[in-house]
Amino acid sequence: MSAPVTAEVAAIKNLKQIAREEFILPGTAVCGGCGGLEGLRLAAKVLGSKTVYINAAGCFTLLAVYPYSPFKGSWLYTTMGGAAAAAQGVRDALDVLMARGKLPVEDDVQVVVVAGDGSTYDMAMAANSGAIFRGLDFWYFCYDNESYGNTGVQMSSATPYGARTTTTPVGSAARAGTEHGKKDLFEIWRAHQPAYLATVSPRYPVDLTNKFLKAKGLRGPKLFIAHASCPTGWLFEPKRSAEVAKLAVQTGIFALKECVGGAVTHTHIPRRRKPVEEYLRGQGRYAHLFEPTRNDAALRLIQEQVDRYWEAAAKAGAASS
Amino acid sequence: MSRAADLERAAGRHERGRLLTGNAAAAWGASLADVDYIPAFPITPQTEIIETLAEWVADGDIAARFVTLDSEHSMLSAAGAAAAAGARVFTATSSQGLLYGFEMLYAIAGWRVPLVLVNVSRALASPITLEADHNDILAARDSGFLQLHAETCQEVLDSVLMAYRLAEDARVMLPALVNLDGFTLSFTREPVVVPEAAAAAEFLPPYEPNHAAIRGDRPMAQGPAVLSGLAYSYFRYQQQLAQLNALEVHEEIAAEFAARFGRRYGLVEPFELDDAEYVLVMSNAFATKGKEAVERLRSRGLRAGLLRLRVLRPFPAAAIADALEGRMAVAVIDQNLAPGLGGITYQEVAAALYDRPRRPPLLSVIGGLGGKDISDVEFDAVFHDLRRAAAGESVRSPRLLFTQAEQERMQTLLRIAGKGAKP
Amino acid sequence: MRVRFHGRGGQGMKTASRILGSAAFHAGLVVQDSPVYGAERRGAPVAAFTRIAKAAIRERGLIAAPDLIVVADETLLFEPTAMPLAGCSARTVVLINTATDAAALQERLAHLGRIESADFTSLVFSITHTLVGLSTALGVAAAALVGLSLEESLAGVAEELAHATLSRAAYEANERLAQEAYALADAWRAVPEPLDASLALAAEAAPTALLAAAPAGAPGTQLVELRFEPPARATPTICVANTPERSTGSWRQFRPLLQRDLCNACWTCFVLCPEGAIALDEHEFPLIDYEVCKGCLVCVHECPTHAFATEKEVR
Ligand SMILES: Cc1ncc(C[n+]2csc(CCOP(=O)(O)OP(=O)(O)O)c2C)c(N)n1
Ligand code: SF4
Ligand code: SF4
Ligand code: SF4
Ligand SMILES: [Mg+2]
């Protein structure tokens, strides 16, 4: 399913090789400092304007609110559960119209699903699985702000252990806030054997750009899980958005990796990982782990999870490549 | 059977047609409409439609792309999105499937994309059963879809073609539902004349979207939020105005269809109405049984008649009121039930008649739920009620049709299910 | 008594409207309070409404002609999507959170009625060392202006803060803040005629300014017959990339200012601005489009050479 369609695109080495043109224009109604938007904006610089974004209901509903749109290309706003299926419809439609001579080949576009974690990890799980299973030639950009952000920050199955949301509040009977761990979407998707699968961070623009460039040469499902630092939902000052995203990587909480042909490669290995506390402390959603009393057990659990992850990664040899 | 073999067998039998099920007729409709895309998902009693189309696509008989999705929500998402990309799209479902994808009906209508969705009516769970009633299709009555309801297999095929013409007309530009009854049409073979492909193509020229399409460098954001009552009202009102246009456009298309193919379909179908005093209002396949009852009662000297509802959205209120005004009494037989209210189309027919000075007494009758038969005796009872109503007697309405024999059989089932003796 | 609060998402005007509502409710009056927000986020204009009366309130939704208007952020005054003074009459009292004095505002705004202003932001900051108390300050100030007592006002604050999980110190700071804000506004109340929260709601009087209750037949008020429009128009699609026209620059509370001499043209701010509000000039120096820059300050925070200064927005 992952036959390369073009020669490998040369990777970039520094910021200054990132495209200067914007394909998603400013002035949208999403929050200032939105890490998800930053990720999508950088992705769009690789994707260009011959692109249709198929948007699941979520925060990014606000990207285009009548009569304003930020897109130089196309956009189709769909439901929380149906974006990948809609992508299937669009891809199939364009293919059949071209095959039947009803659409000039130069009018073809790339099909890109844009969906939050609530959509991706929860409601659209089956529809996504279906699209990937069918080998659909499309892109999937999941901006993971670890909650149902648009409805005011409720728990999704991407919400990490210990984070407070409005449906996992902190109380005497629930000291950690969210009690379950985050669903491992990367591994679920990996089992589907997509053409390309990667995690990206808005604070690692070169890594992000290179992953999109690499995927551009592949036909089939090209799947991205973007860490989407979210000032509004995670409760930190908007200016710290990129910093928070960076800390997630530096503490090892968010692993930058990719998977081609089943093998996982970590594209950035934090040599000396910062303690997870440095990431957690600056976010109001974790404040209860520190005040009024320190929840050592919860903090230890989070640290151990991260340590275990990287130990396993090192063992698997993935980290060495 | 392959499409080629079918065509071969049909050669030389053009006038009498060939025996096709309602499902096969629907597939023929899609095929003659030369659709581009068929997203699919199985559900009884619709499945045969997509199986038939899958086979024709596999054989290379039709140029459409066929894809099986993972649910009806996905199927309708794919269907709507493909139409939004500019393709002519056909799909089909039934009952639970229609409800599973329900969210998308409003979305698709809101996108103003003219796909055709065939619904094979089947009663809704719970409890589950497989045969027809119309709660599924009528749940979609406010979605913005046009609705055409077929009585015969021939009408299924013809309605699919007409639905595309109507849906794609620039004065309308809305998606359409074509309804046929599960089992009573879907699995029933009867003679169907299949139009020549060339004639169908002349009747239905290619779809040329310019209001909604996805094309290389051209910016178009489709289906955005409006987040204001103002813009929301404007776009919803436009759906209403487009639906109203469809009344007139339908008559134009029906006239052209009649001229070309010799079969005439109105918004409503009058049956023995000219001098009728006692009139049944029905829709879909059981209307055939109603017509039979009308003839039977006419042979006994009662001036009976029937009005069949065919186009339900847009709702042809004037045509219905014109047809029913001044009758001695009218009964609307609803093959659906809105618990706590009664029959659904009864309410709409009553509203259509309300401002007519000579509006007749109007009875509501519920029958045929889950495909349950409506017997001669029951039709007789309805006509009896109509005469009493005309004479000014008070008559129970809505009447829930259920016979003594059925009552007894039900008692047996209850006993077997361990519910003890009848109270 | 109709009170309308204007602020930006995140400034707590919904809470302010509820503090006023709870205070009046505590005083035994009939109350209705409600917020409106689009799906917009932090920084975007929002409004909230409190109605207070002695008898049942038979109104719903927006308040078109308020008796008191509370403006949490002076940058809203000239913002077309907020229009905080819409529906003002000569009777309307306008309370503005700003360091600019009332007389100067009176002139700029050409408002015929009373304007009161004070720098509540500094007050809040001096007591709570954060900005989260603005809702308390303005809710209580509104309560004082409409004639509620200090005790009732504090009850309103207590009621609303019960939902927030505050440390003891924060709670006490808030109470002190409430007392000071009350004292401030109470001093204004006497002049020239106090608003009276216990007044029954009269029919909304025709305001003199915008949104005048139009006599029948005035332009714009008649019903029209909506006509069918062709699908190319009546399909909800947008066929231009035009969000920059939305001018999200008005969301900004702080403005990033480039000090060119400190910049080494490294592209970091350009790449990391989530909005794409930064372009690069021919020397690869950043150019911020202030029409759309939301003032998130990611650029300021990330610049390796600290080349940006920040400046509070005054509009
Ligand atoms: C079927 C359905 N149920 C509920 C909603 C309400 N809803 C809208 S956006 C949203 C949150 C989506 O969360 P996520 O996918 O993570 O996106 P985010 O809002 O965080 O950007 C919800 C629950 C909906 N749009 N559709
Ligand atoms: S809530 Fe978070 S993810 Fe949503 S728009 Fe705001 S910052 Fe972005
Ligand atoms: S980040 Fe700082 S140094 Fe780099 S281009 Fe921007 S202003 Fe100049
Ligand atoms: S403050 Fe800086 S990073 Fe934020 S929107 Fe403005 S220019 Fe962009
Ligand atoms: Mg989310």
Tab-separated table of N, CA, C and O in Angstrom, chain A residues 15-20 22 24-34 37-38 41-42 45 59 62-72 149-150 202-203 205 231-232 236 238-243, chain C residues 39-42 165 233 235-238 240-248 251 264-282 284 289 292 294 296-298 301-302:
chain	number	residue	atom	x	y	z
A	15	LEU	N	15.560	26.197	9.687
A	15	LEU	CA	14.334	26.988	9.606
A	15	LEU	C	14.186	27.761	8.310
A	15	LEU	O	13.093	27.936	7.794
A	16	LYS	N	15.304	28.234	7.820
A	16	LYS	CA	15.245	29.142	6.676
A	16	LYS	C	14.890	28.440	5.371
A	16	LYS	O	14.798	29.078	4.331
A	17	GLN	N	14.724	27.125	5.464
A	17	GLN	CA	14.276	26.416	4.257
A	17	GLN	C	12.765	26.183	4.266
A	17	GLN	O	12.225	25.564	3.360
A	18	ILE	N	12.141	26.671	5.304
A	18	ILE	CA	10.677	26.551	5.373
A	18	ILE	C	10.047	27.587	4.451
A	18	ILE	O	10.542	28.719	4.338
A	19	ALA	N	8.973	27.172	3.775
A	19	ALA	CA	8.366	28.056	2.777
A	19	ALA	C	7.909	29.364	3.407
A	19	ALA	O	7.378	29.387	4.509
A	20	ARG	N	8.107	30.439	2.687
A	20	ARG	CA	7.697	31.746	3.200
A	20	ARG	C	6.235	32.021	2.942
A	20	ARG	O	5.600	32.783	3.657
A	22	GLU	N	2.313	31.718	3.039
A	22	GLU	CA	1.304	31.145	3.941
A	22	GLU	C	0.161	30.575	3.103
A	22	GLU	O	-0.284	31.206	2.136
A	24	ILE	N	-2.526	29.047	4.939
A	24	ILE	CA	-3.668	29.266	5.829
A	24	ILE	C	-3.458	30.660	6.405
A	24	ILE	O	-2.503	30.890	7.151
A	25	LEU	N	-4.304	31.583	6.029
A	25	LEU	CA	-4.052	32.985	6.350
A	25	LEU	C	-4.437	33.305	7.793
A	25	LEU	O	-5.259	32.605	8.406
A	26	PRO	N	-3.856	34.355	8.341
A	26	PRO	CA	-4.200	34.749	9.711
A	26	PRO	C	-5.602	35.360	9.789
A	26	PRO	O	-6.217	35.638	8.769
A	27	GLY	N	-6.043	35.564	11.025
A	27	GLY	CA	-7.338	36.198	11.226
A	27	GLY	C	-8.450	35.221	11.558
A	27	GLY	O	-9.615	35.594	11.587
A	28	THR	N	-8.088	33.971	11.829
A	28	THR	CA	-9.126	33.004	12.194
A	28	THR	C	-9.559	33.247	13.637
A	28	THR	O	-8.923	33.987	14.369
A	29	ALA	N	-10.629	32.558	14.023
A	29	ALA	CA	-11.181	32.794	15.359
A	29	ALA	C	-10.627	31.841	16.415
A	29	ALA	O	-11.080	31.863	17.546
A	30	VAL	N	-9.641	31.010	16.086
A	30	VAL	CA	-9.093	30.135	17.133
A	30	VAL	C	-8.241	30.971	18.091
A	30	VAL	O	-7.827	32.078	17.794
A	31	CYS	N	-7.961	30.413	19.259
A	31	CYS	CA	-7.253	31.153	20.313
A	31	CYS	C	-5.882	31.630	19.863
A	31	CYS	O	-5.188	30.930	19.122
A	32	GLY	N	-5.469	32.757	20.396
A	32	GLY	CA	-4.084	33.165	20.251
A	32	GLY	C	-3.200	32.119	20.917
A	32	GLY	O	-3.531	31.583	21.956
A	33	GLY	N	-2.079	31.809	20.274
A	33	GLY	CA	-1.145	30.855	20.872
A	33	GLY	C	-1.528	29.404	20.689
A	33	GLY	O	-0.985	28.533	21.371
A	34	CYS	N	-2.424	29.132	19.752
A	34	CYS	CA	-2.890	27.747	19.562
A	34	CYS	C	-1.797	26.897	18.886
A	34	CYS	O	-1.425	27.134	17.744
A	37	LEU	N	-2.915	25.074	15.609
A	37	LEU	CA	-2.918	25.898	14.403
A	37	LEU	C	-1.493	26.051	13.867
A	37	LEU	O	-1.262	25.988	12.663
A	38	GLU	N	-0.545	26.235	14.782
A	38	GLU	CA	0.850	26.364	14.357
A	38	GLU	C	1.280	25.107	13.584
A	38	GLU	O	1.892	25.190	12.522
A	41	ARG	N	-0.459	25.068	10.202
A	41	ARG	CA	0.082	26.120	9.332
A	41	ARG	C	1.399	25.659	8.710
A	41	ARG	O	1.646	25.850	7.513
A	42	LEU	N	2.248	25.023	9.522
A	42	LEU	CA	3.530	24.533	9.001
A	42	LEU	C	3.296	23.395	8.002
A	42	LEU	O	3.954	23.321	6.963
A	45	LYS	N	2.362	24.559	4.602
A	45	LYS	CA	3.454	25.099	3.800
A	45	LYS	C	4.067	24.011	2.916
A	45	LYS	O	4.638	24.295	1.877
A	59	CYS	N	-12.409	22.409	17.641
A	59	CYS	CA	-11.933	23.802	17.675
A	59	CYS	C	-11.752	24.375	16.281
A	59	CYS	O	-12.008	25.550	16.043
A	62	LEU	N	-13.648	26.668	13.840
A	62	LEU	CA	-13.521	28.123	13.831
A	62	LEU	C	-12.574	28.642	12.761
A	62	LEU	O	-12.446	29.847	12.596
A	63	LEU	N	-11.903	27.748	12.045
A	63	LEU	CA	-10.996	28.245	11.019
A	63	LEU	C	-11.769	29.019	9.962
A	63	LEU	O	-11.383	30.111	9.577
A	64	ALA	N	-12.857	28.419	9.498
A	64	ALA	CA	-13.677	29.131	8.524
A	64	ALA	C	-15.061	29.316	9.112
A	64	ALA	O	-15.766	28.348	9.314
A	65	VAL	N	-15.391	30.532	9.433
A	65	VAL	CA	-16.734	30.850	9.916
A	65	VAL	C	-17.309	31.863	8.937
A	65	VAL	O	-16.719	32.915	8.721
A	66	TYR	N	-18.415	31.486	8.329
A	66	TYR	CA	-19.019	32.298	7.287
A	66	TYR	C	-19.071	33.766	7.707
A	66	TYR	O	-19.513	34.048	8.815
A	67	PRO	N	-18.702	34.690	6.878
A	67	PRO	CA	-18.251	34.571	5.480
A	67	PRO	C	-16.727	34.642	5.320
A	67	PRO	O	-16.256	35.147	4.323
A	68	TYR	N	-15.972	34.141	6.279
A	68	TYR	CA	-14.514	34.239	6.203
A	68	TYR	C	-13.846	32.876	6.159
A	68	TYR	O	-14.187	31.991	6.944
A	69	SER	N	-12.880	32.730	5.286
A	69	SER	CA	-12.108	31.496	5.227
A	69	SER	C	-10.624	31.832	5.123
A	69	SER	O	-10.256	32.783	4.440
A	70	PRO	N	-9.754	31.088	5.781
A	70	PRO	CA	-8.319	31.367	5.703
A	70	PRO	C	-7.624	30.549	4.611
A	70	PRO	O	-6.416	30.659	4.442
A	71	PHE	N	-8.372	29.718	3.882
A	71	PHE	CA	-7.721	28.721	3.028
A	71	PHE	C	-7.522	29.184	1.600
A	71	PHE	O	-8.475	29.569	0.929
A	72	LYS	N	-6.278	29.069	1.136
A	72	LYS	CA	-6.025	29.320	-0.276
A	72	LYS	C	-6.536	28.152	-1.108
A	72	LYS	O	-6.791	28.300	-2.293
A	149	GLY	N	-11.792	20.163	23.211
A	149	GLY	CA	-11.508	21.569	23.471
A	149	GLY	C	-12.675	22.477	23.135
A	149	GLY	O	-13.027	23.371	23.888
A	150	ASN	N	-13.282	22.212	22.004
A	150	ASN	CA	-14.306	23.125	21.494
A	150	ASN	C	-15.517	23.232	22.405
A	150	ASN	O	-16.189	24.248	22.441
A	202	PRO	N	4.672	21.282	17.165
A	202	PRO	CA	4.736	22.609	16.542
A	202	PRO	C	6.029	23.335	16.889
A	202	PRO	O	6.424	24.276	16.209
A	203	ARG	N	6.731	22.895	17.936
A	203	ARG	CA	7.961	23.570	18.331
A	203	ARG	C	9.172	22.949	17.634
A	203	ARG	O	10.284	23.408	17.813
A	205	PRO	N	9.744	22.642	14.059
A	205	PRO	CA	9.253	22.884	12.694
A	205	PRO	C	10.062	22.183	11.613
A	205	PRO	O	9.501	21.798	10.591
A	231	PRO	N	-3.213	26.667	25.185
A	231	PRO	CA	-3.241	27.552	26.354
A	231	PRO	C	-4.599	27.552	27.057
A	231	PRO	O	-4.666	27.597	28.283
A	232	THR	N	-5.650	27.493	26.272
A	232	THR	CA	-6.986	27.610	26.841
A	232	THR	C	-7.370	26.377	27.652
A	232	THR	O	-7.966	26.469	28.721
A	236	PHE	N	-2.295	27.701	30.521
A	236	PHE	CA	-1.018	28.411	30.649
A	236	PHE	C	-1.104	29.670	29.785
A	236	PHE	O	-2.004	29.797	28.956
A	238	PRO	N	-0.670	32.116	26.828
A	238	PRO	CA	-0.488	31.825	25.408
A	238	PRO	C	0.957	31.947	24.932
A	238	PRO	O	1.409	31.181	24.093
A	239	LYS	N	1.700	32.889	25.501
A	239	LYS	CA	3.064	33.086	24.990
A	239	LYS	C	3.930	31.853	25.234
A	239	LYS	O	4.946	31.661	24.582
A	240	ARG	N	3.537	31.013	26.186
A	240	ARG	CA	4.349	29.842	26.513
A	240	ARG	C	4.009	28.636	25.635
A	240	ARG	O	4.506	27.527	25.856
A	241	SER	N	3.175	28.837	24.642
A	241	SER	CA	2.687	27.712	23.851
A	241	SER	C	3.813	26.871	23.242
A	241	SER	O	3.844	25.643	23.364
A	242	ALA	N	4.759	27.562	22.611
A	242	ALA	CA	5.864	26.825	21.981
A	242	ALA	C	6.769	26.215	23.050
A	242	ALA	O	7.276	25.100	22.897
A	243	GLU	N	6.932	26.926	24.145
A	243	GLU	CA	7.777	26.432	25.232
A	243	GLU	C	7.189	25.143	25.829
A	243	GLU	O	7.917	24.165	26.066
C	39	ALA	N	-18.475	31.155	19.104
C	39	ALA	CA	-17.552	30.076	19.399
C	39	ALA	C	-16.144	30.637	19.507
C	39	ALA	O	-15.188	29.914	19.538
C	40	GLU	N	-16.024	31.935	19.560
C	40	GLU	CA	-14.701	32.532	19.569
C	40	GLU	C	-14.004	32.279	20.900
C	40	GLU	O	-14.597	31.878	21.872
C	41	ARG	N	-12.743	32.549	20.891
C	41	ARG	CA	-11.916	32.172	21.998
C	41	ARG	C	-11.436	33.384	22.760
C	41	ARG	O	-11.698	34.512	22.413
C	42	ARG	N	-10.669	33.108	23.808
C	42	ARG	CA	-9.923	34.106	24.543
C	42	ARG	C	-9.591	35.321	23.721
C	42	ARG	O	-9.001	35.222	22.658
C	165	THR	N	-12.035	26.942	42.883
C	165	THR	CA	-11.255	26.402	43.996
C	165	THR	C	-10.110	27.371	44.260
C	165	THR	O	-9.125	27.383	43.543
C	233	ARG	N	-25.259	31.262	-5.063
C	233	ARG	CA	-25.283	32.225	-3.957
C	233	ARG	C	-25.799	31.600	-2.661
C	233	ARG	O	-25.294	31.884	-1.583
C	235	THR	N	-25.750	28.587	-1.518
C	235	THR	CA	-25.018	27.498	-0.885
C	235	THR	C	-24.003	28.122	0.061
C	235	THR	O	-23.303	29.057	-0.327
C	236	PRO	N	-23.942	27.654	1.295
C	236	PRO	CA	-23.001	28.273	2.223
C	236	PRO	C	-21.553	27.907	1.904
C	236	PRO	O	-20.979	27.005	2.513
C	237	THR	N	-20.992	28.561	0.937
C	237	THR	CA	-19.582	28.351	0.604
C	237	THR	C	-18.877	29.703	0.629
C	237	THR	O	-19.509	30.738	0.449
C	238	ILE	N	-17.579	29.656	0.861
C	238	ILE	CA	-16.781	30.883	0.851
C	238	ILE	C	-15.731	30.707	-0.237
C	238	ILE	O	-15.002	29.713	-0.235
C	240	VAL	N	-13.258	32.875	-1.255
C	240	VAL	CA	-12.039	33.681	-1.161
C	240	VAL	C	-11.334	33.352	0.150
C	240	VAL	O	-11.969	32.948	1.112
C	241	ALA	N	-10.012	33.538	0.172
C	241	ALA	CA	-9.262	33.402	1.422
C	241	ALA	C	-9.194	34.798	2.027
C	241	ALA	O	-8.424	35.635	1.582
C	242	ASN	N	-10.052	35.057	2.998
C	242	ASN	CA	-10.241	36.450	3.422
C	242	ASN	C	-10.215	36.689	4.929
C	242	ASN	O	-10.607	37.756	5.390
C	243	THR	N	-9.771	35.692	5.724
C	243	THR	CA	-9.793	35.939	7.175
C	243	THR	C	-9.000	37.177	7.610
C	243	THR	O	-9.348	37.766	8.636
C	244	PRO	N	-7.943	37.596	6.883
C	244	PRO	CA	-7.238	38.789	7.356
C	244	PRO	C	-8.154	40.007	7.489
C	244	PRO	O	-7.888	40.903	8.274
C	245	GLU	N	-9.276	39.994	6.757
C	245	GLU	CA	-10.212	41.113	6.890
C	245	GLU	C	-10.904	41.148	8.245
C	245	GLU	O	-11.579	42.109	8.583
C	246	ARG	N	-10.797	40.043	8.997
C	246	ARG	CA	-11.490	40.004	10.289
C	246	ARG	C	-10.783	40.853	11.354
C	246	ARG	O	-11.309	41.066	12.420
C	247	SER	N	-9.551	41.233	11.097
C	247	SER	CA	-8.857	42.135	12.009
C	247	SER	C	-8.811	41.639	13.445
C	247	SER	O	-9.276	42.289	14.371
C	248	THR	N	-8.231	40.467	13.635
C	248	THR	CA	-8.100	39.938	14.991
C	248	THR	C	-7.066	40.722	15.799
C	248	THR	O	-6.840	40.418	16.970
C	251	TRP	N	-7.925	41.850	19.269
C	251	TRP	CA	-7.884	40.967	20.441
C	251	TRP	C	-6.696	41.301	21.338
C	251	TRP	O	-6.639	40.925	22.485
C	264	ASN	N	18.558	39.315	14.646
C	264	ASN	CA	19.568	38.770	13.742
C	264	ASN	C	18.946	38.006	12.582
C	264	ASN	O	19.586	37.155	11.978
C	265	ALA	N	17.675	38.316	12.313
C	265	ALA	CA	16.986	37.740	11.149
C	265	ALA	C	17.087	36.219	11.121
C	265	ALA	O	17.452	35.623	10.115
C	266	CYS	N	16.745	35.594	12.244
C	266	CYS	CA	16.914	34.144	12.325
C	266	CYS	C	15.665	33.359	11.902
C	266	CYS	O	15.670	32.146	11.857
C	267	TRP	N	14.557	34.023	11.642
C	267	TRP	CA	13.301	33.424	11.178
C	267	TRP	C	12.487	32.762	12.299
C	267	TRP	O	11.390	32.267	12.065
C	268	THR	N	13.018	32.654	13.501
C	268	THR	CA	12.309	31.900	14.541
C	268	THR	C	10.894	32.433	14.757
C	268	THR	O	9.924	31.673	14.785
C	269	CYS	N	10.768	33.731	14.914
C	269	CYS	CA	9.439	34.288	15.190
C	269	CYS	C	8.508	34.059	14.003
C	269	CYS	O	7.344	33.716	14.174
C	270	PHE	N	9.043	34.244	12.812
C	270	PHE	CA	8.236	34.029	11.611
C	270	PHE	C	7.701	32.592	11.561
C	270	PHE	O	6.530	32.347	11.285
C	271	VAL	N	8.580	31.637	11.882
C	271	VAL	CA	8.166	30.237	11.800
C	271	VAL	C	7.211	29.875	12.939
C	271	VAL	O	6.254	29.133	12.744
C	272	LEU	N	7.438	30.434	14.120
C	272	LEU	CA	6.666	29.977	15.280
C	272	LEU	C	5.392	30.772	15.549
C	272	LEU	O	4.599	30.393	16.403
C	273	CYS	N	5.177	31.861	14.859
C	273	CYS	CA	3.919	32.596	15.071
C	273	CYS	C	2.768	31.708	14.630
C	273	CYS	O	2.644	31.383	13.450
C	274	PRO	N	1.908	31.288	15.558
C	274	PRO	CA	0.856	30.331	15.188
C	274	PRO	C	-0.097	30.885	14.148
C	274	PRO	O	-0.702	30.139	13.385
C	275	GLU	N	-0.220	32.197	14.131
C	275	GLU	CA	-1.167	32.834	13.237
C	275	GLU	C	-0.666	32.950	11.817
C	275	GLU	O	-1.448	33.079	10.888
C	276	GLY	N	0.658	33.003	11.675
C	276	GLY	CA	1.187	33.396	10.373
C	276	GLY	C	1.034	34.895	10.194
C	276	GLY	O	0.844	35.386	9.085
C	277	ALA	N	1.136	35.630	11.308
C	277	ALA	CA	0.953	37.081	11.241
C	277	ALA	C	2.266	37.802	10.962
C	277	ALA	O	2.305	39.018	10.892
C	278	ILE	N	3.339	37.042	10.846
C	278	ILE	CA	4.645	37.661	10.611
C	278	ILE	C	5.137	37.315	9.205
C	278	ILE	O	5.129	36.149	8.816
C	279	ALA	N	5.512	38.327	8.483
C	279	ALA	CA	6.167	38.111	7.190
C	279	ALA	C	7.630	38.534	7.338
C	279	ALA	O	8.023	39.039	8.390
C	280	LEU	N	8.413	38.296	6.318
C	280	LEU	CA	9.821	38.698	6.380
C	280	LEU	C	10.071	39.747	5.296
C	280	LEU	O	9.586	39.604	4.171
C	281	ASP	N	10.805	40.758	5.659
C	281	ASP	CA	11.093	41.777	4.644
C	281	ASP	C	12.302	41.356	3.807
C	281	ASP	O	12.816	40.240	3.963
C	282	GLU	N	12.781	42.261	2.954
C	282	GLU	CA	13.828	41.843	2.019
C	282	GLU	C	15.144	41.523	2.732
C	282	GLU	O	15.986	40.812	2.200
C	284	GLU	N	15.052	39.905	5.545
C	284	GLU	CA	14.622	38.802	6.400
C	284	GLU	C	14.354	39.238	7.835
C	284	GLU	O	14.392	38.431	8.767
C	289	ASP	N	2.043	41.879	11.036
C	289	ASP	CA	0.820	42.490	10.535
C	289	ASP	C	-0.094	42.732	11.743
C	289	ASP	O	-0.768	41.827	12.236
C	292	VAL	N	-3.829	41.690	12.210
C	292	VAL	CA	-4.266	40.332	12.550
C	292	VAL	C	-3.536	39.727	13.749
C	292	VAL	O	-4.014	38.760	14.332
C	294	LYS	N	-2.674	38.549	17.121
C	294	LYS	CA	-3.582	38.442	18.274
C	294	LYS	C	-2.897	38.801	19.589
C	294	LYS	O	-3.541	38.812	20.631
C	296	CYS	N	-0.494	37.037	21.126
C	296	CYS	CA	-0.228	35.878	21.987
C	296	CYS	C	1.175	35.960	22.601
C	296	CYS	O	1.454	35.361	23.625
C	297	LEU	N	2.053	36.681	21.927
C	297	LEU	CA	3.427	36.929	22.392
C	297	LEU	C	4.341	35.704	22.327
C	297	LEU	O	5.401	35.689	22.943
C	298	VAL	N	3.961	34.718	21.570
C	298	VAL	CA	4.865	33.583	21.339
C	298	VAL	C	6.165	34.091	20.726
C	298	VAL	O	7.262	33.682	21.115
C	301	HIS	N	8.395	35.603	23.356
C	301	HIS	CA	8.902	34.586	24.263
C	301	HIS	C	9.977	33.717	23.612
C	301	HIS	O	10.887	33.241	24.276
C	302	GLU	N	9.852	33.509	22.308
C	302	GLU	CA	10.752	32.573	21.638
C	302	GLU	C	11.978	33.238	21.009
C	302	GLU	O	12.922	32.557	20.625
